mmCIF file of C-alpha atoms in Angstrom:
data_model
loop_
_atom_site.group_PDB
_atom_site.id
_atom_site.type_symbol
_atom_site.label_atom_id
_atom_site.label_comp_id
_atom_site.label_asym_id
_atom_site.label_seq_id
_atom_site.Cartn_x
_atom_site.Cartn_y
_atom_site.Cartn_z
ATOM 1 C CA UNK H 13 3.943 -47.756 27.336
ATOM 2 C CA UNK H 14 1.814 -45.019 25.936
ATOM 3 C CA UNK H 15 4.311 -43.033 23.931
ATOM 4 C CA UNK H 16 2.840 -40.433 21.610
ATOM 5 C CA UNK H 17 2.545 -41.504 18.023
ATOM 6 C CA UNK H 18 4.960 -39.621 15.848
ATOM 7 C CA UNK H 19 4.227 -38.920 12.266
ATOM 8 C CA UNK H 20 7.208 -38.778 9.935
ATOM 9 C CA UNK H 21 7.802 -35.679 7.881
ATOM 10 C CA UNK H 22 6.488 -37.369 4.734
ATOM 11 C CA UNK H 23 3.072 -37.889 6.332
ATOM 12 C CA UNK H 24 2.984 -34.525 8.058
ATOM 13 C CA UNK H 25 3.650 -32.775 4.747
ATOM 14 C CA UNK H 26 1.098 -34.921 2.976
ATOM 15 C CA UNK H 27 -1.661 -34.047 5.448
ATOM 16 C CA UNK H 28 -0.612 -30.467 6.047
ATOM 17 C CA UNK H 29 -3.407 -27.949 5.675
ATOM 18 C CA UNK H 30 -3.110 -25.601 2.704
ATOM 19 C CA UNK H 31 -0.732 -22.735 3.260
ATOM 20 C CA UNK H 32 -2.284 -19.537 4.506
ATOM 21 C CA UNK H 33 -1.961 -16.377 2.488
ATOM 22 C CA UNK H 34 1.051 -14.295 3.303
ATOM 23 C CA UNK H 35 0.444 -10.987 5.019
ATOM 24 C CA UNK H 36 1.408 -9.125 1.837
ATOM 25 C CA UNK H 37 -0.976 -11.206 -0.248
ATOM 26 C CA UNK H 38 -3.827 -10.639 2.221
ATOM 27 C CA UNK H 39 -3.269 -6.888 2.160
ATOM 28 C CA UNK H 40 -3.001 -6.811 -1.663
ATOM 29 C CA UNK H 41 -6.221 -8.815 -2.014
ATOM 30 C CA UNK H 42 -8.065 -6.342 0.232
ATOM 31 C CA UNK H 43 -6.960 -3.242 -1.706
ATOM 32 C CA UNK H 44 -9.530 -1.817 -4.172
ATOM 33 C CA UNK H 45 -7.151 -1.832 -7.169
ATOM 34 C CA UNK H 46 -6.428 -5.552 -6.799
ATOM 35 C CA UNK H 47 -9.562 -6.964 -5.110
ATOM 36 C CA UNK H 48 -11.098 -8.472 -8.244
ATOM 37 C CA UNK H 49 -7.958 -10.120 -9.647
ATOM 38 C CA UNK H 50 -7.915 -13.910 -9.811
ATOM 39 C CA UNK H 51 -5.347 -15.922 -7.838
ATOM 40 C CA UNK H 52 -3.061 -16.452 -10.841
ATOM 41 C CA UNK H 53 -2.809 -12.707 -11.471
ATOM 42 C CA UNK H 54 -2.325 -11.993 -7.761
ATOM 43 C CA UNK H 55 0.671 -14.379 -7.814
ATOM 44 C CA UNK H 56 2.043 -12.524 -10.856
ATOM 45 C CA UNK H 57 1.539 -9.226 -9.075
ATOM 46 C CA UNK H 58 3.285 -10.521 -5.949
ATOM 47 C CA UNK H 59 6.396 -11.194 -8.062
ATOM 48 C CA UNK H 60 6.551 -7.446 -8.784
ATOM 49 C CA UNK H 61 6.790 -6.552 -5.111
ATOM 50 C CA UNK H 62 10.052 -5.262 -3.684
ATOM 51 C CA UNK H 63 10.461 -5.539 0.079
ATOM 52 C CA UNK H 64 12.058 -2.640 1.898
ATOM 53 C CA UNK H 65 13.014 -2.125 5.549
ATOM 54 C CA UNK H 66 13.276 1.296 7.162
ATOM 55 C CA UNK H 67 14.656 2.283 10.549
ATOM 56 C CA UNK H 68 12.837 4.520 13.005
ATOM 57 C CA UNK H 69 12.976 8.165 11.867
ATOM 58 C CA UNK H 70 14.181 7.280 8.371
ATOM 59 C CA UNK H 71 12.633 9.049 5.402
ATOM 60 C CA UNK H 72 11.099 6.769 2.771
ATOM 61 C CA UNK H 73 10.836 9.674 0.341
ATOM 62 C CA UNK H 74 10.810 13.448 0.470
ATOM 63 C CA UNK H 75 8.317 15.974 -0.817
ATOM 64 C CA UNK H 76 9.481 16.874 -4.326
ATOM 65 C CA UNK H 77 11.083 13.463 -5.039
ATOM 66 C CA UNK H 78 9.983 11.660 -8.209
ATOM 67 C CA UNK H 79 6.878 9.537 -7.633
ATOM 68 C CA UNK H 80 7.986 6.005 -8.442
ATOM 69 C CA UNK H 81 5.651 3.604 -6.707
ATOM 70 C CA UNK H 82 2.980 2.480 -4.281
ATOM 71 C CA UNK H 83 4.038 1.574 -0.729
ATOM 72 C CA UNK H 84 2.194 -0.956 1.431
ATOM 73 C CA UNK H 85 2.932 -1.076 5.159
ATOM 74 C CA UNK H 86 3.489 -4.639 6.356
ATOM 75 C CA UNK H 87 4.635 -3.569 9.821
ATOM 76 C CA UNK H 88 5.579 -0.327 11.527
ATOM 77 C CA UNK H 89 4.248 3.211 11.319
ATOM 78 C CA UNK H 90 4.659 5.868 8.649
ATOM 79 C CA UNK H 91 3.947 9.562 9.029
ATOM 80 C CA UNK H 92 2.975 11.529 5.936
ATOM 81 C CA UNK H 93 4.009 15.187 6.206
ATOM 82 C CA UNK H 94 3.910 18.281 4.070
ATOM 83 C CA UNK H 95 6.261 21.242 4.368
ATOM 84 C CA UNK H 96 5.303 24.803 3.453
ATOM 85 C CA UNK H 97 7.561 27.149 1.492
ATOM 86 C CA UNK H 98 8.420 28.728 4.887
ATOM 87 C CA UNK H 99 9.732 25.361 6.128
ATOM 88 C CA UNK H 100 6.841 24.648 8.497
ATOM 89 C CA UNK H 101 5.958 20.945 8.646
ATOM 90 C CA UNK H 102 2.382 19.686 8.878
ATOM 91 C CA UNK H 103 1.499 16.105 9.750
ATOM 92 C CA UNK H 104 -1.072 14.847 7.252
ATOM 93 C CA UNK H 105 -1.628 11.194 8.197
ATOM 94 C CA UNK H 106 -0.331 8.465 10.491
ATOM 95 C CA UNK H 107 -0.418 5.101 8.714
ATOM 96 C CA UNK H 108 -0.010 1.605 10.161
ATOM 97 C CA UNK H 109 0.128 -2.025 9.069
ATOM 98 C CA UNK H 110 -2.244 -2.699 6.172
ATOM 99 C CA UNK H 111 -2.310 0.929 5.046
ATOM 100 C CA UNK H 112 -0.798 2.096 1.782
ATOM 101 C CA UNK H 113 0.350 5.360 0.262
ATOM 102 C CA UNK H 114 1.862 6.769 -2.908
ATOM 103 C CA UNK H 115 -0.886 5.472 -5.213
ATOM 104 C CA UNK H 116 -1.023 8.737 -7.178
ATOM 105 C CA UNK H 117 2.501 7.979 -8.420
ATOM 106 C CA UNK H 118 1.054 5.016 -10.311
ATOM 107 C CA UNK H 119 -1.006 7.389 -12.441
ATOM 108 C CA UNK H 120 1.153 10.396 -13.146
ATOM 109 C CA UNK H 121 4.743 11.447 -13.687
ATOM 110 C CA UNK H 122 4.674 14.167 -11.019
ATOM 111 C CA UNK H 123 6.847 14.629 -7.948
ATOM 112 C CA UNK H 124 5.772 13.668 -4.432
ATOM 113 C CA UNK H 125 3.367 16.144 -2.852
ATOM 114 C CA UNK H 126 4.411 15.083 0.660
ATOM 115 C CA UNK H 127 7.167 13.275 2.549
ATOM 116 C CA UNK H 128 6.899 9.835 4.161
ATOM 117 C CA UNK H 129 8.781 9.182 7.404
ATOM 118 C CA UNK H 130 9.097 5.803 9.108
ATOM 119 C CA UNK H 131 8.376 6.428 12.806
ATOM 120 C CA UNK H 132 9.245 2.892 13.922
ATOM 121 C CA UNK H 133 11.183 0.101 12.295
ATOM 122 C CA UNK H 134 8.976 -0.627 9.311
ATOM 123 C CA UNK H 135 8.666 -3.295 6.652
ATOM 124 C CA UNK H 136 7.157 -2.054 3.399
ATOM 125 C CA UNK H 137 6.200 -3.734 0.158
ATOM 126 C CA UNK H 138 6.680 -1.539 -2.907
ATOM 127 C CA UNK H 139 5.163 -1.819 -6.368
ATOM 128 C CA UNK H 140 7.130 0.376 -8.753
ATOM 129 C CA UNK H 141 5.304 2.177 -11.563
ATOM 130 C CA UNK H 142 7.338 0.663 -14.466
ATOM 131 C CA UNK H 143 6.637 -2.869 -13.164
ATOM 132 C CA UNK H 144 2.919 -2.174 -12.796
ATOM 133 C CA UNK H 145 2.819 -0.539 -16.248
ATOM 134 C CA UNK H 146 4.260 -3.756 -17.765
ATOM 135 C CA UNK H 147 1.740 -5.860 -15.827
ATOM 136 C CA UNK H 148 -1.136 -3.678 -17.077
ATOM 137 C CA UNK H 149 0.158 -3.873 -20.644
ATOM 138 C CA UNK H 150 0.308 -7.671 -20.428
ATOM 139 C CA UNK H 151 -3.178 -7.868 -18.849
ATOM 140 C CA UNK H 152 -5.181 -4.912 -20.248
ATOM 141 C CA UNK H 153 -8.616 -6.014 -19.009
ATOM 142 C CA UNK H 154 -7.337 -6.444 -15.472
ATOM 143 C CA UNK H 155 -5.260 -3.291 -15.910
ATOM 144 C CA UNK H 156 -8.478 -1.322 -16.355
ATOM 145 C CA UNK H 157 -9.755 -2.809 -13.065
ATOM 146 C CA UNK H 158 -6.527 -1.796 -11.313
ATOM 147 C CA UNK H 159 -6.681 1.754 -12.666
ATOM 148 C CA UNK H 160 -10.364 2.023 -11.688
ATOM 149 C CA UNK H 161 -9.457 0.848 -8.190
ATOM 150 C CA UNK H 162 -6.714 3.475 -7.891
ATOM 151 C CA UNK H 163 -9.132 6.108 -9.189
ATOM 152 C CA UNK H 164 -11.697 4.987 -6.585
ATOM 153 C CA UNK H 165 -9.130 5.502 -3.794
ATOM 154 C CA UNK H 166 -8.203 8.960 -5.062
ATOM 155 C CA UNK H 167 -11.864 9.950 -5.502
ATOM 156 C CA UNK H 168 -12.673 8.822 -1.942
ATOM 157 C CA UNK H 169 -9.740 10.786 -0.546
ATOM 158 C CA UNK H 170 -10.776 13.859 -2.557
ATOM 159 C CA UNK H 171 -14.376 13.638 -1.282
ATOM 160 C CA UNK H 172 -13.071 13.354 2.293
ATOM 161 C CA UNK H 173 -10.784 16.329 1.745
ATOM 162 C CA UNK H 174 -13.655 18.370 0.289
ATOM 163 C CA UNK H 175 -15.842 17.513 3.296
ATOM 164 C CA UNK H 176 -13.032 18.436 5.716
ATOM 165 C CA UNK H 177 -12.533 21.739 3.902
ATOM 166 C CA UNK H 178 -16.274 22.455 4.008
ATOM 167 C CA UNK H 179 -16.439 21.635 7.744
ATOM 168 C CA UNK H 180 -13.437 23.877 8.441
ATOM 169 C CA UNK H 181 -14.954 26.693 6.400
ATOM 170 C CA UNK H 182 -18.260 26.411 8.286
ATOM 171 C CA UNK H 183 -16.537 26.328 11.684
ATOM 172 C CA UNK H 184 -14.556 29.488 10.854
ATOM 173 C CA UNK H 185 -17.646 31.222 9.474
ATOM 174 C CA UNK H 186 -19.672 30.349 12.602
ATOM 175 C CA UNK H 187 -17.193 32.205 14.855
#
């Protein structure tokens, strides 16, 4: 009879291909603050991550809350909103898997400038500022790379905002 050959678990584990990177690790490795870190430091950084689950229509944080960390979307959708003093809400950005937000909180001690609302069931990875501060203190050279990467993100967002403002100004002026 031609029965299929079965390989016992010992052999299947022995010849198993190397494990693929986790989704969180892949996202972290693609982010400018962490792109240049070696694998050992990435593993150390991954130990700092706290996983959080949010239901649909659950706030992750509110405008005015203390800024305590960087959020990375593993799955789901997050809406970033800002509310005026009159109570009018403006949608700023819709973020999906692989996106991140809250990076400014890693640099300053200020409150949140916007709210974050989970639109769908969402899985987020969070790096809290005190944990990252300890990591940077333990690895100062790499800490400079991380801070440069965060600064690069903020600078890019500021340039985009400036261009949007300029385009809006020109469109109003042209009327």
